[in-house]
Tab-separated table of C-alpha atoms in Angstrom:
chain	number	residue	atom	x	y	z
A	1	MET	CA	-0.248	0.008	0.015
A	2	ASP	CA	3.217	2.672	0.956
A	3	ALA	CA	4.195	1.687	-2.441
A	4	HIS	CA	1.221	2.232	-4.062
A	5	ARG	CA	0.768	5.507	-2.883
A	6	THR	CA	4.017	6.228	-3.654
A	7	ALA	CA	3.597	5.527	-7.091
A	8	ARG	CA	0.149	8.062	-7.046
A	9	PRO	CA	0.315	11.651	-8.854
A	10	TRP	CA	0.989	15.062	-7.831
A	11	LEU	CA	-2.808	15.349	-8.629
A	12	THR	CA	-4.613	13.527	-9.739
A	13	PRO	CA	-6.963	13.966	-12.915
A	14	ARG	CA	-9.958	14.197	-10.667
A	15	GLY	CA	-8.123	16.841	-8.587
A	16	THR	CA	-6.266	18.837	-11.587
A	17	ASN	CA	-9.868	19.834	-13.396
A	18	LEU	CA	-10.997	20.430	-9.615
A	19	ALA	CA	-7.880	22.165	-8.923
A	20	LEU	CA	-7.810	24.499	-12.261
A	21	LEU	CA	-11.556	25.373	-11.520
A	22	VAL	CA	-10.219	26.889	-8.256
A	23	VAL	CA	-7.980	28.568	-9.939
A	24	LEU	CA	-9.486	29.430	-13.284
A	25	LEU	CA	-12.186	31.249	-11.319
A	26	LEU	CA	-9.317	33.854	-8.979
A	27	VAL	CA	-7.925	34.761	-12.849
A	28	TYR	CA	-11.238	36.272	-13.471
A	29	ALA	CA	-12.040	37.113	-9.992
A	30	THR	CA	-8.817	39.429	-10.011
A	31	GLY	CA	-8.791	40.062	-13.632
A	32	ALA	CA	-11.526	42.110	-13.452
A	33	ALA	CA	-10.635	43.663	-9.642
A	34	SER	CA	-7.703	45.068	-11.395
A	35	GLU	CA	-9.082	46.250	-14.368
A	36	ALA	CA	-11.339	48.372	-11.528
A	37	THR	CA	-8.183	49.000	-9.755
A	38	GLY	CA	-6.293	52.886	-10.368
A	39	ALA	CA	-4.960	53.850	-7.617
A	40	PRO	CA	-1.866	52.722	-6.116
A	41	GLY	CA	-3.372	51.324	-2.812
A	42	GLY	CA	-4.378	48.430	-4.998
A	43	TRP	CA	-0.932	47.037	-6.471
A	44	TRP	CA	-2.053	43.964	-4.850
A	45	VAL	CA	-4.859	43.055	-6.895
A	46	THR	CA	-3.343	43.016	-9.479
A	47	SER	CA	-0.381	40.594	-8.545
A	48	ALA	CA	-2.696	38.774	-6.673
A	49	HIS	CA	-4.034	38.068	-10.920
A	50	GLY	CA	-1.158	37.419	-11.580
A	51	VAL	CA	0.031	34.707	-9.258
A	52	ALA	CA	-3.699	32.861	-10.074
A	53	ALA	CA	-2.020	32.976	-13.895
A	54	LEU	CA	1.438	31.909	-12.834
A	55	ALA	CA	-1.233	28.823	-11.170
A	56	VAL	CA	-3.118	28.173	-14.555
A	57	LEU	CA	1.029	27.584	-16.100
A	58	ALA	CA	1.552	24.778	-12.816
A	59	LEU	CA	-0.971	23.020	-13.400
A	60	LEU	CA	-1.020	22.616	-17.265
A	61	PRO	CA	1.227	19.489	-17.261
A	62	HIS	CA	-0.838	17.437	-15.214
A	63	LYS	CA	-3.882	19.281	-17.443
A	64	ARG	CA	-2.196	17.527	-20.611
A	65	ARG	CA	-2.498	14.207	-19.586
A	66	VAL	CA	-6.120	14.834	-18.912
A	67	VAL	CA	-6.060	16.382	-22.041
A	68	ALA	CA	-4.347	13.869	-23.583
A	69	ARG	CA	-7.259	11.309	-22.594
A	70	GLY	CA	-10.172	13.102	-23.535
A	71	LEU	CA	-9.178	12.803	-26.814
A	72	ARG	CA	-8.660	8.890	-27.888
A	73	ARG	CA	-13.286	9.740	-26.895
A	74	ALA	CA	-15.445	10.117	-29.489
A	75	ARG	CA	-17.046	12.782	-28.979
A	76	SER	CA	-19.031	15.694	-30.861
A	77	THR	CA	-18.227	19.121	-29.454
A	78	ARG	CA	-13.845	17.877	-29.226
A	79	TRP	CA	-13.795	20.885	-31.137
A	80	LEU	CA	-15.256	23.522	-28.792
A	81	SER	CA	-12.659	22.116	-26.602
A	82	LEU	CA	-10.091	22.327	-29.122
A	83	VAL	CA	-10.969	26.311	-29.634
A	84	MET	CA	-11.507	26.128	-25.948
A	85	ALA	CA	-7.522	25.835	-25.683
A	86	ALA	CA	-6.817	28.090	-27.915
A	87	LEU	CA	-8.146	30.876	-26.785
A	88	LEU	CA	-6.698	30.074	-22.981
A	89	ALA	CA	-3.657	29.338	-24.587
A	90	THR	CA	-3.544	32.810	-26.324
A	91	THR	CA	-4.935	34.959	-22.686
A	92	LEU	CA	-2.701	33.287	-21.666
A	93	LEU	CA	0.379	34.125	-24.314
A	94	THR	CA	-0.919	38.113	-24.549
A	95	GLY	CA	-0.940	38.151	-20.632
A	96	LEU	CA	2.965	37.466	-21.008
A	97	ALA	CA	3.423	39.740	-23.521
A	98	SER	CA	2.114	42.614	-21.815
A	99	ALA	CA	3.817	41.170	-18.111
A	100	THR	CA	7.322	41.811	-20.075
A	101	GLY	CA	6.670	44.438	-23.111
A	102	LEU	CA	8.343	42.280	-25.668
A	103	VAL	CA	5.217	42.863	-27.463
A	104	THR	CA	2.687	45.752	-27.767
A	105	GLY	CA	0.042	45.653	-30.071
A	106	VAL	CA	-0.902	43.714	-32.981
A	107	GLY	CA	-2.204	46.455	-35.676
A	108	ASN	CA	-3.422	49.133	-33.924
A	109	LEU	CA	-4.919	46.796	-30.666
A	110	GLY	CA	-2.592	46.853	-27.662
A	111	ILE	CA	-1.764	43.321	-26.024
A	112	LEU	CA	-3.268	44.236	-22.923
A	113	TRP	CA	-7.169	44.958	-24.893
A	114	LEU	CA	-6.055	41.713	-26.642
A	115	HIS	CA	-6.301	39.788	-23.926
A	116	ILE	CA	-8.907	41.406	-21.266
A	117	ALA	CA	-10.682	40.147	-24.676
A	118	GLY	CA	-9.616	37.034	-25.014
A	119	ALA	CA	-10.844	36.246	-21.625
A	120	LEU	CA	-14.105	37.700	-22.170
A	121	VAL	CA	-14.646	35.676	-25.154
A	122	VAL	CA	-13.699	32.049	-23.912
A	123	LEU	CA	-15.831	33.157	-20.568
A	124	PRO	CA	-18.791	31.284	-22.493
A	125	LEU	CA	-16.300	28.103	-23.046
A	126	VAL	CA	-15.114	27.407	-19.744
A	127	HIS	CA	-18.254	28.107	-18.024
A	128	TRP	CA	-19.831	25.264	-20.960
A	129	HIS	CA	-16.696	22.366	-20.829
A	130	ALA	CA	-17.697	23.372	-16.617
A	131	LEU	CA	-21.003	22.216	-16.534
A	132	ALA	CA	-20.353	19.572	-19.688
A	133	ARG	CA	-17.780	17.163	-17.788
A	134	PRO	CA	-18.900	18.227	-13.737
A	135	THR	CA	-16.335	17.461	-11.811
A	136	ARG	CA	-18.207	17.181	-8.302
A	137	PRO	CA	-16.512	18.015	-4.794
A	138	ARG	CA	-16.218	15.830	-1.765
A	139	ARG	CA	-15.158	15.697	1.693
A	140	THR	CA	-12.424	14.883	1.347
A	141	ASP	CA	-10.953	17.802	-0.921
A	142	LEU	CA	-10.928	19.658	1.612
A	143	SER	CA	-8.341	17.065	3.278
A	144	ARG	CA	-4.947	18.247	5.447
A	145	ARG	CA	-2.961	16.675	2.046
A	146	THR	CA	-5.527	19.786	-0.459
A	147	ALA	CA	-4.319	22.527	1.449
A	148	LEU	CA	-0.699	21.479	2.222
A	149	ARG	CA	-0.858	20.968	-2.194
A	150	ALA	CA	-2.696	24.396	-2.693
A	151	GLY	CA	0.107	25.755	-0.429
A	152	VAL	CA	2.792	24.092	-2.483
A	153	LEU	CA	1.198	25.671	-5.616
A	154	GLY	CA	-0.014	29.501	-4.233
A	155	ALA	CA	4.129	29.593	-3.013
A	156	VAL	CA	5.133	28.331	-6.166
A	157	SER	CA	3.665	30.857	-8.695
A	158	VAL	CA	4.507	33.716	-5.490
A	159	ALA	CA	7.751	33.023	-6.329
A	160	GLY	CA	7.318	32.615	-9.754
A	161	LEU	CA	5.254	36.004	-9.984
A	162	GLY	CA	8.653	37.983	-8.096
A	163	GLY	CA	11.443	35.234	-10.577
A	164	THR	CA	9.503	37.075	-13.228
A	165	GLU	CA	9.693	41.061	-12.143
A	166	VAL	CA	13.182	40.309	-11.023
A	167	ALA	CA	13.268	38.704	-14.487
A	168	VAL	CA	11.999	41.450	-16.687
A	169	ALA	CA	14.000	43.331	-14.531
A	170	ALA	CA	17.634	43.034	-14.207
A	171	LEU	CA	17.035	42.295	-18.510
A	172	GLU	CA	15.579	45.916	-18.865
A	173	LEU	CA	12.830	44.705	-20.724
A	174	PRO	CA	9.994	46.721	-21.383
A	175	GLY	CA	7.566	45.367	-19.241
A	176	ALA	CA	10.041	46.690	-16.821
A	177	ARG	CA	8.519	50.277	-17.109
A	178	ARG	CA	5.299	49.284	-16.048
A	179	ARG	CA	2.590	50.956	-14.032
A	180	PHE	CA	1.214	48.271	-11.546
A	181	THR	CA	-1.342	47.908	-13.629
A	182	GLY	CA	0.378	46.907	-16.473
A	183	SER	CA	0.013	49.998	-18.293
A	184	VAL	CA	2.568	51.929	-20.655
A	185	GLU	CA	2.896	55.325	-20.178
A	186	THR	CA	2.087	57.661	-22.800
A	187	GLY	CA	2.429	61.358	-24.050
A	188	ARG	CA	3.657	62.805	-20.543
A	189	LEU	CA	2.412	66.310	-19.776
A	190	VAL	CA	1.553	65.975	-23.878
A	191	PRO	CA	-1.518	66.138	-24.659
A	192	ALA	CA	-1.536	65.715	-28.667
A	193	LEU	CA	-0.244	62.491	-27.696
A	194	LEU	CA	-3.172	61.534	-25.765
A	195	PRO	CA	-4.686	58.474	-27.298
A	196	PRO	CA	-8.372	58.851	-28.238
A	197	THR	CA	-10.062	56.211	-25.941
A	198	SER	CA	-13.424	55.475	-26.113
A	199	TRP	CA	-15.493	52.487	-24.472
A	200	LEU	CA	-16.439	50.425	-26.378
A	201	ASP	CA	-19.048	51.572	-28.349
A	202	ASP	CA	-19.189	55.442	-27.517
A	203	ARG	CA	-18.595	57.881	-30.714
A	204	ALA	CA	-17.536	61.140	-30.123
A	205	PRO	CA	-21.027	63.244	-30.650
A	206	THR	CA	-20.938	66.121	-32.572
A	207	VAL	CA	-21.947	69.329	-29.559
A	208	ASP	CA	-22.430	72.492	-30.116
A	209	ALA	CA	-20.908	75.148	-27.645
A	210	GLY	CA	-23.142	77.942	-27.598
A	211	PRO	CA	-26.810	75.606	-27.112
A	212	TRP	CA	-25.083	73.172	-24.279
A	213	ARG	CA	-25.908	73.369	-21.374
A	214	LEU	CA	-25.106	71.208	-17.957
A	215	ALA	CA	-27.514	69.955	-16.220
A	216	VAL	CA	-26.417	70.286	-12.429
A	217	ALA	CA	-29.302	68.566	-10.148
A	218	ASP	CA	-28.196	68.396	-5.809
A	219	ALA	CA	-30.836	68.703	-3.145
A	220	ALA	CA	-31.252	72.384	-3.777
A	221	GLY	CA	-33.209	71.317	-7.130
A	222	THR	CA	-31.818	71.722	-10.864
A	223	SER	CA	-29.427	74.423	-12.489
A	224	HIS	CA	-28.013	74.635	-16.192
A	225	LEU	CA	-25.028	75.920	-16.446
A	226	ALA	CA	-23.163	77.392	-20.051
A	227	LEU	CA	-19.600	76.470	-20.908
A	228	GLY	CA	-18.853	80.009	-20.285
A	229	GLU	CA	-20.003	79.222	-16.614
A	230	LEU	CA	-18.178	76.230	-16.371
A	231	ALA	CA	-15.016	78.063	-17.987
A	232	ALA	CA	-14.488	80.640	-14.867
A	233	PHE	CA	-12.744	78.495	-12.569
A	234	SER	CA	-10.146	77.661	-13.584
A	235	THR	CA	-8.624	74.907	-11.363
A	236	THR	CA	-5.607	73.052	-12.496
A	237	ARG	CA	-5.169	69.223	-11.411
A	238	ARG	CA	-2.335	66.923	-12.435
A	239	VAL	CA	-3.563	63.588	-12.913
A	240	THR	CA	-2.861	60.388	-14.343
A	241	LEU	CA	-5.999	58.708	-16.243
A	242	ASP	CA	-5.205	55.238	-16.544
A	243	CYS	CA	-7.141	53.159	-19.398
A	244	THR	CA	-8.137	49.855	-18.901
A	245	SER	CA	-6.562	49.232	-22.950
A	246	GLY	CA	-3.062	49.452	-21.988
A	247	TRP	CA	-2.167	52.721	-21.124
A	248	TYR	CA	-1.366	55.366	-19.115
A	249	SER	CA	-1.123	59.235	-19.262
A	250	GLU	CA	-0.388	62.211	-17.237
A	251	GLN	CA	-1.719	65.109	-17.834
A	252	ASP	CA	-2.654	68.883	-16.287
A	253	TRP	CA	-6.518	68.635	-16.193
A	254	THR	CA	-9.024	72.632	-15.457
A	255	GLY	CA	-12.145	72.817	-15.056
A	256	VAL	CA	-14.686	72.928	-12.591
A	257	PRO	CA	-14.721	70.927	-8.620
A	258	LEU	CA	-18.006	69.249	-8.231
A	259	SER	CA	-17.739	70.293	-5.040
A	260	ALA	CA	-18.119	73.524	-5.948
A	261	LEU	CA	-21.448	72.204	-8.734
A	262	LEU	CA	-22.937	70.029	-5.604
A	263	PRO	CA	-23.016	71.605	-2.472
A	264	ASP	CA	-25.848	70.856	-1.360
A	265	ARG	CA	-25.272	66.812	-0.390
A	266	GLY	CA	-28.667	66.208	1.392
A	267	SER	CA	-28.947	62.878	2.486
A	268	ALA	CA	-26.909	61.943	-0.792
A	269	ARG	CA	-24.991	58.147	-1.713
A	270	SER	CA	-23.576	58.981	-4.723
A	271	VAL	CA	-22.988	61.071	-7.618
A	272	LEU	CA	-23.541	60.184	-11.501
A	273	VAL	CA	-22.316	61.327	-14.073
A	274	THR	CA	-23.740	61.135	-17.454
A	275	SER	CA	-22.369	61.621	-20.931
A	276	ARG	CA	-24.609	63.029	-24.027
A	277	THR	CA	-23.813	59.272	-25.708
A	278	GLY	CA	-25.748	57.681	-23.060
A	279	TYR	CA	-23.194	56.326	-21.383
A	280	SER	CA	-22.450	57.141	-17.318
A	281	ALA	CA	-20.740	56.089	-14.685
A	282	ARG	CA	-22.181	56.225	-9.945
A	283	LEU	CA	-19.136	57.034	-7.963
A	284	PRO	CA	-19.133	57.113	-3.934
A	285	LEU	CA	-19.677	60.520	-2.524
A	286	THR	CA	-16.576	59.518	-0.993
A	287	ASP	CA	-14.906	61.423	-3.895
A	288	LEU	CA	-16.704	64.242	-4.335
A	289	ASP	CA	-14.219	66.346	-3.232
A	290	ARG	CA	-11.491	64.572	-5.285
A	291	LEU	CA	-13.574	64.667	-9.022
A	292	LEU	CA	-12.937	67.468	-11.307
A	293	LEU	CA	-15.408	68.167	-13.899
A	294	ALA	CA	-12.797	69.381	-16.950
A	295	THR	CA	-13.070	71.256	-19.649
A	296	ALA	CA	-9.166	72.079	-20.751
A	297	VAL	CA	-6.549	69.939	-20.891
A	298	GLY	CA	-2.744	70.995	-21.240
A	299	GLY	CA	-3.677	74.471	-20.960
A	300	ALA	CA	-6.447	74.326	-24.182
A	301	PRO	CA	-9.484	73.112	-24.637
A	302	LEU	CA	-10.831	69.791	-24.182
A	303	SER	CA	-10.362	68.074	-28.397
A	304	ALA	CA	-14.137	65.841	-29.613
A	305	LEU	CA	-12.143	63.310	-29.109
A	306	HIS	CA	-11.160	64.061	-25.331
A	307	GLY	CA	-14.973	64.340	-23.698
A	308	PHE	CA	-15.756	68.561	-25.655
A	309	PRO	CA	-16.897	70.219	-24.163
A	310	ALA	CA	-16.452	68.721	-20.483
A	311	ARG	CA	-15.564	65.490	-19.383
A	312	LEU	CA	-14.478	63.952	-16.190
A	313	VAL	CA	-11.066	63.633	-14.158
A	314	ALA	CA	-11.212	60.242	-12.057
A	315	PRO	CA	-8.324	60.251	-9.821
A	316	GLY	CA	-6.827	56.511	-8.863
A	317	ARG	CA	-9.640	55.701	-10.842
A	318	ARG	CA	-9.562	53.378	-14.208
A	319	GLY	CA	-10.529	55.414	-17.048
A	320	PHE	CA	-13.418	54.097	-17.799
A	321	TRP	CA	-15.279	56.006	-14.913
A	322	TRP	CA	-13.301	59.524	-16.800
A	323	VAL	CA	-17.096	60.067	-18.363
A	324	LYS	CA	-16.570	62.046	-21.648
A	325	TRP	CA	-18.970	65.100	-23.279
A	326	VAL	CA	-20.860	65.377	-20.364
A	327	ASP	CA	-24.154	67.028	-19.895
A	328	ARG	CA	-25.526	66.036	-16.563
A	329	VAL	CA	-24.016	64.854	-13.164
A	330	GLU	CA	-25.976	64.817	-9.734
A	331	LEU	CA	-26.436	63.692	-6.818
A	332	SER	CA	-28.045	60.149	-5.653
A	333	SER	CA	-29.817	58.537	-2.821
A	334	ALA	CA	-29.161	55.959	-4.884
A	335	PRO	CA	-26.103	53.616	-3.054
A	336	PRO	CA	-22.476	54.043	-5.279
A	337	TRP	CA	-23.160	50.250	-5.957
A	338	TRP	CA	-26.052	50.524	-7.456
A	339	ARG	CA	-24.678	49.901	-11.145
A	340	PRO	CA	-23.451	47.429	-13.737
A	341	PRO	CA	-19.933	46.127	-13.043
A	342	PHE	CA	-18.539	47.948	-16.269
A	343	PRO	CA	-20.946	50.938	-17.836
A	344	LEU	CA	-22.675	50.151	-19.966
A	345	THR	CA	-24.153	52.636	-23.221
């Protein structure tokens, strides 16, 4: 019996599938969280995503044996499993390429954008695969042996992340100059080099500055301000815009603090900022004193692609919070979490 135990693999096929399922859930959870993290204090979320991704790599040799056994069976959905495997491999490779900085993009598409797109496309296939080939948990899965193996896998992954970062820095690879979010610097203090990125299907609307009015609603009521009234404010803040497509840029933004526009907070719990396109972002009231409604960047009025006539500047938050073409800001009694995980138009 002792010899039999010694000969057993470190992970059985069933154990491999369960471990991969758990690790992939961690990869997606930390990946989604890292996309929403822009403040330096959130570095640990991105690091946790890297650790989880390396745990997937560590499990691949064990999964290879499971796949080889499965390919010997005749299944009508085999092709779908192979597509899923190819997409997962692409997602892992683009993530590694982003971490090292050796590949910044393919054509006009940033490598980090491709990494995120691959993860989103493969997610339904992972869900289908888990349901089509269920591996049911057992009470023995919570044994001391399982905990020890999980600890070893975690330690190996943490060491792998540390080793990767040391190697990237030692070899002076481009990835060493990334921000903690994985983004690379673009056009610091040069607004002309600021990429005109927008969220999904948003397109720059044509806005006539003359009749344009900003609707401002707080506990005292609703008012409408012309662009000239906003331009009378000259608060300038140097803030970093970190876009989820893989770049960041520090710029000098000039405009009016939202706290000045919304002085009567009443019982509000959040602030809702809405674009002319229908895009919106709901932020916690605790952010209000940091938010700026910018009408200029680098001393010049905003261009149409960068949000003319006004855009939100949200320090410490990723680019999808920075609403462009703003035409309404309002205080709301709704809690800040009353919104989809990512904005919709």
